[in-house]
PDB file of N, CA and C in Angstrom:
ATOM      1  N   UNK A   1      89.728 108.449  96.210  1.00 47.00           N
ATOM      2  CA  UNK A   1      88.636 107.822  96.933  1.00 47.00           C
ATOM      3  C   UNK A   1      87.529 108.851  97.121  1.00 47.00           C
ATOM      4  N   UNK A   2      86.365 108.100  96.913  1.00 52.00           N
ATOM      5  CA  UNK A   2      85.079 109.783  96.679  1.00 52.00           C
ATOM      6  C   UNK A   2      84.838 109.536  98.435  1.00 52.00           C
ATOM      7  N   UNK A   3      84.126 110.420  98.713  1.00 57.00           N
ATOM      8  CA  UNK A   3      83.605 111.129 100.431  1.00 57.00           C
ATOM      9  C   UNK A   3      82.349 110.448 100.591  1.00 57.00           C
ATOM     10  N   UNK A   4      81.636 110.012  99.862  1.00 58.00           N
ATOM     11  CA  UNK A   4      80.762 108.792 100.140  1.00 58.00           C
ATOM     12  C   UNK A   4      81.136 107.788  99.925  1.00 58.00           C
ATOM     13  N   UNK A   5      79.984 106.819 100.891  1.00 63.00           N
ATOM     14  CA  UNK A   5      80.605 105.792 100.671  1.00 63.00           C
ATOM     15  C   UNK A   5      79.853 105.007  99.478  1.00 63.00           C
ATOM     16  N   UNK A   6      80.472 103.981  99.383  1.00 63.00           N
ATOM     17  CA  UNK A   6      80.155 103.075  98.181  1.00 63.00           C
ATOM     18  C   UNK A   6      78.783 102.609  97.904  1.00 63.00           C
ATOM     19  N   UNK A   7      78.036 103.158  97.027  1.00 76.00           N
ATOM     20  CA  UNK A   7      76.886 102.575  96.950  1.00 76.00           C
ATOM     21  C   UNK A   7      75.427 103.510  97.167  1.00 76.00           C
ATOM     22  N   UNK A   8      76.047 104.735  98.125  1.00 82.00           N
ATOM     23  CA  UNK A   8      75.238 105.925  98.662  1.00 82.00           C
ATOM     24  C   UNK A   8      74.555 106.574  97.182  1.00 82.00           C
ATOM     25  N   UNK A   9      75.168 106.947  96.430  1.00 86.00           N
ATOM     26  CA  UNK A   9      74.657 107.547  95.011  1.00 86.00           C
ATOM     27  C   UNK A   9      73.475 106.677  94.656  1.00 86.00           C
ATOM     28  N   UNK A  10      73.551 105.058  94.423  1.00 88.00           N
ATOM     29  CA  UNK A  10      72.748 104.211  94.081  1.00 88.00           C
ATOM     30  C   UNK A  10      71.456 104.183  95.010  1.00 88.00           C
ATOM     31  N   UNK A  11      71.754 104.104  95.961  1.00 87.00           N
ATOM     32  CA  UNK A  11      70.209 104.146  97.149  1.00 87.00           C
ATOM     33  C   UNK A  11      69.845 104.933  97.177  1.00 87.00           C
ATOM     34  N   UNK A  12      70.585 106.029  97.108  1.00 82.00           N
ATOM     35  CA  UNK A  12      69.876 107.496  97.078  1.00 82.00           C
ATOM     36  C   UNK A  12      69.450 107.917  95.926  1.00 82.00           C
ATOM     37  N   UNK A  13      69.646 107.325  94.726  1.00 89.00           N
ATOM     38  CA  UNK A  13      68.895 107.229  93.585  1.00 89.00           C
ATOM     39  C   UNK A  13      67.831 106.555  93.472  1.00 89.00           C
ATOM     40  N   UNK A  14      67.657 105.614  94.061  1.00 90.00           N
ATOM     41  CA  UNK A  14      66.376 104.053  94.287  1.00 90.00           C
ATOM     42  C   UNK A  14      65.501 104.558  95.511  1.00 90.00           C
ATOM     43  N   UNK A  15      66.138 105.334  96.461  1.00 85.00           N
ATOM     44  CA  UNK A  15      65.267 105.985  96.812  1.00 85.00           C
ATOM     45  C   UNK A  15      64.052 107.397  96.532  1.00 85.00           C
ATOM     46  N   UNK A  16      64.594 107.884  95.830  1.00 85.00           N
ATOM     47  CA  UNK A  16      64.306 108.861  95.036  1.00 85.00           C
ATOM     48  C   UNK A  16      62.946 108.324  94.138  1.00 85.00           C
ATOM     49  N   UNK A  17      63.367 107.161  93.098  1.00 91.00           N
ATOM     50  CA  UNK A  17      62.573 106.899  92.501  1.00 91.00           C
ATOM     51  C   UNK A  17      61.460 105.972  93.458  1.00 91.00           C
ATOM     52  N   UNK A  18      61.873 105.253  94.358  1.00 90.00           N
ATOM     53  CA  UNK A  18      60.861 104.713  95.013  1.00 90.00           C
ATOM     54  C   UNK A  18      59.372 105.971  95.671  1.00 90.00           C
ATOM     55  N   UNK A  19      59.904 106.921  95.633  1.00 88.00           N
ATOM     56  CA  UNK A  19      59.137 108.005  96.438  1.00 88.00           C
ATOM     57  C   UNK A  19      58.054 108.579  95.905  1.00 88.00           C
ATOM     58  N   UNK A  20      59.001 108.991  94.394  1.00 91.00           N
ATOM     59  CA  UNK A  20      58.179 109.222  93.574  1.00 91.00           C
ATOM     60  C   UNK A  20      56.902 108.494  92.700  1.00 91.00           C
ATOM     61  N   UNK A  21      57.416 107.127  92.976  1.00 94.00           N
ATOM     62  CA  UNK A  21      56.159 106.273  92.625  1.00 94.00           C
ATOM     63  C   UNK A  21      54.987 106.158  93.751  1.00 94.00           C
ATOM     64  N   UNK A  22      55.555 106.206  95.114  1.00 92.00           N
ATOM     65  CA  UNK A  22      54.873 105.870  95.834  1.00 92.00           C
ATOM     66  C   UNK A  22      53.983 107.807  95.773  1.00 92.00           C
ATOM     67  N   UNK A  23      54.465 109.044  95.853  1.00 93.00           N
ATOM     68  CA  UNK A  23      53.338 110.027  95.610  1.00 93.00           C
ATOM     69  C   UNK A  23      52.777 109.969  93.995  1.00 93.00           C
ATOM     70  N   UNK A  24      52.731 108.918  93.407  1.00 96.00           N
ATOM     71  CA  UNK A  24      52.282 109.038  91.909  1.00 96.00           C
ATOM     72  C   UNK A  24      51.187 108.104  92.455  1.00 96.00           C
ATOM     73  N   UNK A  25      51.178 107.075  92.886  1.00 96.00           N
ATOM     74  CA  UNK A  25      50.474 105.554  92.902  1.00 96.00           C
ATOM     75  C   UNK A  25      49.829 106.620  94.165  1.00 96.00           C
ATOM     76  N   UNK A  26      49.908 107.054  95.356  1.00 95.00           N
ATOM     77  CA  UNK A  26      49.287 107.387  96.181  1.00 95.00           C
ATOM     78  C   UNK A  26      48.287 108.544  95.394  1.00 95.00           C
ATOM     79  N   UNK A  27      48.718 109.692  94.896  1.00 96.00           N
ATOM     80  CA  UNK A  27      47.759 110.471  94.406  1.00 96.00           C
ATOM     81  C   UNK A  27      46.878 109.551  93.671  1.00 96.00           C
ATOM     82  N   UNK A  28      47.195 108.803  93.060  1.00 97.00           N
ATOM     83  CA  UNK A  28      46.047 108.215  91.874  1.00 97.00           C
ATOM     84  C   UNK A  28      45.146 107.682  92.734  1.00 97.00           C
ATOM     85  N   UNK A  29      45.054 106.826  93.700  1.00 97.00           N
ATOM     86  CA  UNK A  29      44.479 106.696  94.795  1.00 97.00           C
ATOM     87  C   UNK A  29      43.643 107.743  95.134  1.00 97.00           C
ATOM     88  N   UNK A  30      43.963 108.413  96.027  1.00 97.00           N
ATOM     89  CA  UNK A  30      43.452 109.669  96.422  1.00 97.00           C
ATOM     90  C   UNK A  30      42.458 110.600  95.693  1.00 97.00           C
ATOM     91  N   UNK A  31      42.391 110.718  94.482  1.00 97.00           N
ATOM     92  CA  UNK A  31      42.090 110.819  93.135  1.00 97.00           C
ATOM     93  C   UNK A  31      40.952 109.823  93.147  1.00 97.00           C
ATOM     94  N   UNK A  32      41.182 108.701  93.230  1.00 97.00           N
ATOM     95  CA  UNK A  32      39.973 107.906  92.682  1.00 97.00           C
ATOM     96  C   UNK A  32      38.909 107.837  94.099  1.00 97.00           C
ATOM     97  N   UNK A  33      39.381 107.634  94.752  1.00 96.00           N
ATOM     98  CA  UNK A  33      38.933 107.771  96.092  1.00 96.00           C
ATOM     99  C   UNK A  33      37.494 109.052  96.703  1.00 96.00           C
ATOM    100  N   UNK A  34      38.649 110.603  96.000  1.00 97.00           N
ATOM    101  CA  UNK A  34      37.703 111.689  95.910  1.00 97.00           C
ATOM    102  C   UNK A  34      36.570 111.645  94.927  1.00 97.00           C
ATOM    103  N   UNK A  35      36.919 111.304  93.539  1.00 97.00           N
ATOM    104  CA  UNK A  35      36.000 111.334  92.364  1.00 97.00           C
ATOM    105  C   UNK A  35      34.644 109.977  93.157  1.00 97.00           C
ATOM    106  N   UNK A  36      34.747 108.979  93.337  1.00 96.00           N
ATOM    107  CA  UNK A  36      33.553 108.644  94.253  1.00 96.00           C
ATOM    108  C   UNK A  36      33.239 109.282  95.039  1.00 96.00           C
ATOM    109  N   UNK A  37      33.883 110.127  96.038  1.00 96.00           N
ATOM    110  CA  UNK A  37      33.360 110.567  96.990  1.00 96.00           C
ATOM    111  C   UNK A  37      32.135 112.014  96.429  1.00 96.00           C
ATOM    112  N   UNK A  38      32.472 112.547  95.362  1.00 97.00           N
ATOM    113  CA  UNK A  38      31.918 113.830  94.552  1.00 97.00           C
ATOM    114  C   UNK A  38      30.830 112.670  93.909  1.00 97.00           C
ATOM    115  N   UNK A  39      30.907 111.746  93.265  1.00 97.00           N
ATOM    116  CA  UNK A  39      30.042 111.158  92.856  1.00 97.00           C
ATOM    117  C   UNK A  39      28.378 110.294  93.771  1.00 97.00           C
ATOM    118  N   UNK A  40      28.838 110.005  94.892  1.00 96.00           N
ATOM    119  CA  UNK A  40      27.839 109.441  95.913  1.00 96.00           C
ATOM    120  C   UNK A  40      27.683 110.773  96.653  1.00 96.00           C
ATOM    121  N   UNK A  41      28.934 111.544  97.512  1.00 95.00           N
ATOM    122  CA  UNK A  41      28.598 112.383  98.683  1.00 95.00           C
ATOM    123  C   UNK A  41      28.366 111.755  99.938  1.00 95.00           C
ATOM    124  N   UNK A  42      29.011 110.486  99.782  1.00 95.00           N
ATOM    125  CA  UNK A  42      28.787 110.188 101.085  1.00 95.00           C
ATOM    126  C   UNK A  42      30.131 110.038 101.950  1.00 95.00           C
ATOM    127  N   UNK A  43      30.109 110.407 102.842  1.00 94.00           N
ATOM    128  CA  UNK A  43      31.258 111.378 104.243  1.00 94.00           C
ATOM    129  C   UNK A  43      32.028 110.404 104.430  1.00 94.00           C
ATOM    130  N   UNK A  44      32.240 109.065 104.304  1.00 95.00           N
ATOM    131  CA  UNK A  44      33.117 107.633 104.363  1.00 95.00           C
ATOM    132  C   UNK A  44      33.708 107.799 103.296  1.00 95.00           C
ATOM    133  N   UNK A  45      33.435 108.224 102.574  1.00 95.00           N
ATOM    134  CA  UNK A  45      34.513 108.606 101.119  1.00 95.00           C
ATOM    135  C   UNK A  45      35.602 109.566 100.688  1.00 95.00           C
ATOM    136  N   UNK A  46      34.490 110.690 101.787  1.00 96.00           N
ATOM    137  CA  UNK A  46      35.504 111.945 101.583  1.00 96.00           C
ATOM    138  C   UNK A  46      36.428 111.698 103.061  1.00 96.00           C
ATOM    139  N   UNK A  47      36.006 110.960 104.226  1.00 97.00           N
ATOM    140  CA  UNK A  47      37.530 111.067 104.906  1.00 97.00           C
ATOM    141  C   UNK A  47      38.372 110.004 104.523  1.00 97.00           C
ATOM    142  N   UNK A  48      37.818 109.370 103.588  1.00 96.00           N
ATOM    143  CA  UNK A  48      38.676 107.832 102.894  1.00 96.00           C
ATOM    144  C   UNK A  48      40.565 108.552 102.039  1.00 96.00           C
ATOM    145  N   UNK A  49      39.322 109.486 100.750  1.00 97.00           N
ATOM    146  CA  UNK A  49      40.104 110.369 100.199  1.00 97.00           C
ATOM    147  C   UNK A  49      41.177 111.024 100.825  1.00 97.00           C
ATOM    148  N   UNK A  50      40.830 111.871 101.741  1.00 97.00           N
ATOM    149  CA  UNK A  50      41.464 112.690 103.022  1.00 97.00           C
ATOM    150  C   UNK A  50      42.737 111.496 103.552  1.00 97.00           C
ATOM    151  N   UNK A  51      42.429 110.783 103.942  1.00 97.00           N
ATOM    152  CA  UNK A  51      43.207 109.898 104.819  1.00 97.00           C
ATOM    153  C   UNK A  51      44.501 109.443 103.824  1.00 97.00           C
ATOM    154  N   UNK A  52      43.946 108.574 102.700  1.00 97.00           N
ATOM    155  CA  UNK A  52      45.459 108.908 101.517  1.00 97.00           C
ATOM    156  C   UNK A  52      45.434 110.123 100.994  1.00 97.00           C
ATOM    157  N   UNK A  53      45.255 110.720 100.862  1.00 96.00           N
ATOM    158  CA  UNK A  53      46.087 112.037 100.515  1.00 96.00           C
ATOM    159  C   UNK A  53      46.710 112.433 101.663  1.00 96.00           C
ATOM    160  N   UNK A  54      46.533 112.261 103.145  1.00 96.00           N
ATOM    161  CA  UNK A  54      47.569 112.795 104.551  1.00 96.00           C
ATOM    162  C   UNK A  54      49.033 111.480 104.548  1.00 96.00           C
ATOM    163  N   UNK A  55      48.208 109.966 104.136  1.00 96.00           N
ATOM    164  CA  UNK A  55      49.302 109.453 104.471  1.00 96.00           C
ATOM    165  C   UNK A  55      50.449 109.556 103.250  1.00 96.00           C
ATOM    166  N   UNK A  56      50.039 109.591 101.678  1.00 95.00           N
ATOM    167  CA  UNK A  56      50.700 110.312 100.730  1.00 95.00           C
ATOM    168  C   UNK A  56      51.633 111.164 100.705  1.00 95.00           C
ATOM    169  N   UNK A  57      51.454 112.322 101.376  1.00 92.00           N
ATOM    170  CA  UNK A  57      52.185 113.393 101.623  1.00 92.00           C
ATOM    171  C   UNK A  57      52.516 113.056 102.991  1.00 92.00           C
ATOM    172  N   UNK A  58      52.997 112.436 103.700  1.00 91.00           N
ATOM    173  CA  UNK A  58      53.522 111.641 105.261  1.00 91.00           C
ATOM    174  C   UNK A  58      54.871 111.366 104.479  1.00 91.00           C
ATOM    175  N   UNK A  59      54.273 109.755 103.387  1.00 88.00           N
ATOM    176  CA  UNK A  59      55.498 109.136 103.078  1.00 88.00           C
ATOM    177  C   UNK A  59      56.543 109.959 101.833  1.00 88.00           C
ATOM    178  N   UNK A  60      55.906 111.285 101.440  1.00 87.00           N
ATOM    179  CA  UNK A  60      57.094 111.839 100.899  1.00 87.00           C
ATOM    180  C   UNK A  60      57.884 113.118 101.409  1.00 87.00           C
ATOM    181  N   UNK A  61      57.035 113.229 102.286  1.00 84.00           N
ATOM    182  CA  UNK A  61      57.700 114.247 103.490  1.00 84.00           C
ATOM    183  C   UNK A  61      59.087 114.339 103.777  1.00 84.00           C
ATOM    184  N   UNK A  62      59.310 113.673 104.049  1.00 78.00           N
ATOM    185  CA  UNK A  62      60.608 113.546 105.120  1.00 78.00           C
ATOM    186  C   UNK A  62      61.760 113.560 104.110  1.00 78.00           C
ATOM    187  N   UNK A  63      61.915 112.899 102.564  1.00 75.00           N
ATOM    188  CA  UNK A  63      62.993 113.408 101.845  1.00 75.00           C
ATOM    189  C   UNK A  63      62.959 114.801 101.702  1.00 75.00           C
ATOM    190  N   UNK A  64      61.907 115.312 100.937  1.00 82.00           N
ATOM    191  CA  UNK A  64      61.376 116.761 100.388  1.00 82.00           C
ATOM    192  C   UNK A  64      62.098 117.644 102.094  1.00 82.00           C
ATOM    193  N   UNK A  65      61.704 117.213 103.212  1.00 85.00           N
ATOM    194  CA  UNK A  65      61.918 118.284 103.857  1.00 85.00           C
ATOM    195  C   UNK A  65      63.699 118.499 104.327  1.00 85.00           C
ATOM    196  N   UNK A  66      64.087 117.577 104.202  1.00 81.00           N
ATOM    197  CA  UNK A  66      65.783 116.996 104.336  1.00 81.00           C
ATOM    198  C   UNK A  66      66.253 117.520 103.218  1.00 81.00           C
ATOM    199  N   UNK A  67      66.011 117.694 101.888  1.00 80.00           N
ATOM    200  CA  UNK A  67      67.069 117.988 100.769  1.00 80.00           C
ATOM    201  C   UNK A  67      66.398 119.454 100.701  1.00 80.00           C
ATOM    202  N   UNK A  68      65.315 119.546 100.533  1.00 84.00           N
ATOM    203  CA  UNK A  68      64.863 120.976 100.075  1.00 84.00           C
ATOM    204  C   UNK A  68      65.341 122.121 101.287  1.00 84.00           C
ATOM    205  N   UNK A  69      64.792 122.016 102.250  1.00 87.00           N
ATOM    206  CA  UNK A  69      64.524 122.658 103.478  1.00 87.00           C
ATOM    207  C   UNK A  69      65.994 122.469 104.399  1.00 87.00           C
ATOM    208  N   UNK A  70      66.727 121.873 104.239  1.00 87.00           N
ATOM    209  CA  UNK A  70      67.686 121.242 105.161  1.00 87.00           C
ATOM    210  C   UNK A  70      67.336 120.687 106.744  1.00 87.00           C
ATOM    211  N   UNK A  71      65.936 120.850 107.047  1.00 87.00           N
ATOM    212  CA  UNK A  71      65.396 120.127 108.300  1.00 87.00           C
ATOM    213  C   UNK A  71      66.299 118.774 108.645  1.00 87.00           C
ATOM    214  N   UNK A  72      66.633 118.646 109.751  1.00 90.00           N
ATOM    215  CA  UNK A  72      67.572 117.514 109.822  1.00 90.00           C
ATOM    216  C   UNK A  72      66.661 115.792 109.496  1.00 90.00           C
ATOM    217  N   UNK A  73      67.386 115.540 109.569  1.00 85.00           N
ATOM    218  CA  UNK A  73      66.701 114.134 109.156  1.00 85.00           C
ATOM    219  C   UNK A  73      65.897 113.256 110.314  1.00 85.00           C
ATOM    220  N   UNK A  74      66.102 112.845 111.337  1.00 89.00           N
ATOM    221  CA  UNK A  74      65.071 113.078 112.205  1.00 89.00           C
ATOM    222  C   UNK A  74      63.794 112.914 112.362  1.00 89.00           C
ATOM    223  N   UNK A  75      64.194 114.372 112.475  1.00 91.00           N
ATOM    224  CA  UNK A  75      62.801 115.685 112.712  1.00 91.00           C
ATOM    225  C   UNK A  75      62.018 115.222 111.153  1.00 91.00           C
ATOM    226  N   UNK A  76      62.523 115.002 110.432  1.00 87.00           N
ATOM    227  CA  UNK A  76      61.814 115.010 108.726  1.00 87.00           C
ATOM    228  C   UNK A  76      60.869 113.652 108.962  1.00 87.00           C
ATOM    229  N   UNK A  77      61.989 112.426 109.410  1.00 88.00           N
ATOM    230  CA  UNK A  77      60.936 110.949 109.997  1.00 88.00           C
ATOM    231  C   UNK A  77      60.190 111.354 110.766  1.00 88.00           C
ATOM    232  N   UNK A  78      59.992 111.869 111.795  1.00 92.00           N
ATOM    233  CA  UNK A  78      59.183 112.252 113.005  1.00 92.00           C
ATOM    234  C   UNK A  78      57.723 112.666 112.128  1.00 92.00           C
ATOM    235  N   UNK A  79      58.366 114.232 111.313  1.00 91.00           N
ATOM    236  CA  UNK A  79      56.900 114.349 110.537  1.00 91.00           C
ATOM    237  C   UNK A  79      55.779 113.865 109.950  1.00 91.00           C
ATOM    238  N   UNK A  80      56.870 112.912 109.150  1.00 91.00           N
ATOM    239  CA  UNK A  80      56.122 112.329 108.376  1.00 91.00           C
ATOM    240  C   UNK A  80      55.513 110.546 109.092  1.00 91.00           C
ATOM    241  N   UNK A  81      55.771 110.230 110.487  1.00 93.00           N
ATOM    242  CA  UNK A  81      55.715 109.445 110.696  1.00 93.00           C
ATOM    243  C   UNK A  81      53.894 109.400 111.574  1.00 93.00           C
ATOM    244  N   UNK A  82      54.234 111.235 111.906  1.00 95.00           N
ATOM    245  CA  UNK A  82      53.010 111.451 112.498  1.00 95.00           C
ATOM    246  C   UNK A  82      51.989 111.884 111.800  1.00 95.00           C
ATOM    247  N   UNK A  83      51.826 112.205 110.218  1.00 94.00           N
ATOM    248  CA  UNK A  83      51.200 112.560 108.931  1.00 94.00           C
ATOM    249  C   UNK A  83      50.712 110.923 108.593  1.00 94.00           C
ATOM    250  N   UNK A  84      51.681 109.953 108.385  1.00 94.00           N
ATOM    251  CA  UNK A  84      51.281 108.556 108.280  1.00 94.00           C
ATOM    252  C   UNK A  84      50.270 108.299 109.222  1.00 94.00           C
ATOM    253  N   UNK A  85      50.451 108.109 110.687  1.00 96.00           N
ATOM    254  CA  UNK A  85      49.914 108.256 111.327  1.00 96.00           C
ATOM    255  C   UNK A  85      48.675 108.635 111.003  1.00 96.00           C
ATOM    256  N   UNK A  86      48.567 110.277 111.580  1.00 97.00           N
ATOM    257  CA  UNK A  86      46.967 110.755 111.242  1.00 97.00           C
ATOM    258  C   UNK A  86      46.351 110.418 109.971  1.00 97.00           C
ATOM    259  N   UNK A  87      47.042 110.107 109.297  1.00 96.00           N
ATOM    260  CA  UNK A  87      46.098 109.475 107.749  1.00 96.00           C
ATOM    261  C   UNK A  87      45.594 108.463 107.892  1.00 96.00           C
ATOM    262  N   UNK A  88      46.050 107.436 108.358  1.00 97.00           N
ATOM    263  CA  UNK A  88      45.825 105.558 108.876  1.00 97.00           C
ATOM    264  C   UNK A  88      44.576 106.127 109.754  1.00 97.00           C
ATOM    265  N   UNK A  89      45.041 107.426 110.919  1.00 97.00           N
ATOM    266  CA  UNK A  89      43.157 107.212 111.976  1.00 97.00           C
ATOM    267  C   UNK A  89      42.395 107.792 110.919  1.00 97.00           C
ATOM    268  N   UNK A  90      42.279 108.574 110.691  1.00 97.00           N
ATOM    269  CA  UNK A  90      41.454 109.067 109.068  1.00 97.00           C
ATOM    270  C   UNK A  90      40.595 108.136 108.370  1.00 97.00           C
ATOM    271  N   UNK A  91      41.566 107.294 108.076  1.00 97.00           N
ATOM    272  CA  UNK A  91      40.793 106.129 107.199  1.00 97.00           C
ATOM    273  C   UNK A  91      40.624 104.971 108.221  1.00 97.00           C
ATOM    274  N   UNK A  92      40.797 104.957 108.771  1.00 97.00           N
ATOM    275  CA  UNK A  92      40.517 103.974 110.261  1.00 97.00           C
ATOM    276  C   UNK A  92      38.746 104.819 110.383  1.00 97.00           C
ATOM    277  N   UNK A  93      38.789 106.154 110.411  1.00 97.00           N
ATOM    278  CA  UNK A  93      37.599 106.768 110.821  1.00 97.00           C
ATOM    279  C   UNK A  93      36.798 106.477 109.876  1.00 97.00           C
ATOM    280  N   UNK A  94      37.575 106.638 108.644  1.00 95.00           N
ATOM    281  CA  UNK A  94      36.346 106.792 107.346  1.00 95.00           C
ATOM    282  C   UNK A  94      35.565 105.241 106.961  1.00 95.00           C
ATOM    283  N   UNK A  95      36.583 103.578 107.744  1.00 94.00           N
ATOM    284  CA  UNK A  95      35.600 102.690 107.330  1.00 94.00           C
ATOM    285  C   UNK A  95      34.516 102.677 108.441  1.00 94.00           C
ATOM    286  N   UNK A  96      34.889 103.753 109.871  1.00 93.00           N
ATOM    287  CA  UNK A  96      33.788 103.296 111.087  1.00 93.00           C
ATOM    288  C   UNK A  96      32.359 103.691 111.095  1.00 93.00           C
ATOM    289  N   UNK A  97      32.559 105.034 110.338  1.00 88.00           N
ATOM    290  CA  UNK A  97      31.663 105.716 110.136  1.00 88.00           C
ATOM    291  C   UNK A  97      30.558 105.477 109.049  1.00 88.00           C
ATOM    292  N   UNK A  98      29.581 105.817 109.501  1.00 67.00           N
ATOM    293  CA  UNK A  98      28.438 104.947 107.987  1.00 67.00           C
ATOM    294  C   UNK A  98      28.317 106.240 107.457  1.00 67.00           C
TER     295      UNK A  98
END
């Protein structure tokens, strides 16, 4: 009988790949986001940019800091919950602002 349980290998594989799409699909974002913002210069763009690229690196936080780092798991949600967070007011800021 293996020490995990049944099924753990599989989610933790689907999670894995879910993560990685989501910092692939988020950078590209972020990415397109900045390249307007270099293209106009106008300051709603660049904290637009800013804001996915914080919540980007939020939602892949918390694995990266749990397997790499051994930070407990937690503390890894907590981080990245408050990185989500400040990215959402970010871009909360970047549509208020003209």
């Amino acid at each position: 009988m293996s020490p995990q349980p049944s099924g753990t290998t599989e989610i933790a594989l689907a999670l894995a790949v879910v993560k990685t799409l989501v910092l692939v699909v988020g950078s590209v974002i972020t990415f397109f986001a900045f390249k307007a913002y270099r293209r106009t210069r106008q300051r709603a763009l660049g904290y637009l940019a800013a804001g996915f690229g914080i919540v980007t690196l939020g939602l892949v936080l918390a694995g990266m800091l749990y397997e790499v780092l051994g930070v407990p798991l937690p503390m890894g949600v907590l981080l990245e919950s408050l990185l989500v967070l400040i990215g959402f007011l970010v871009i909360a800021y970047s549509l208020y602002v003209q």
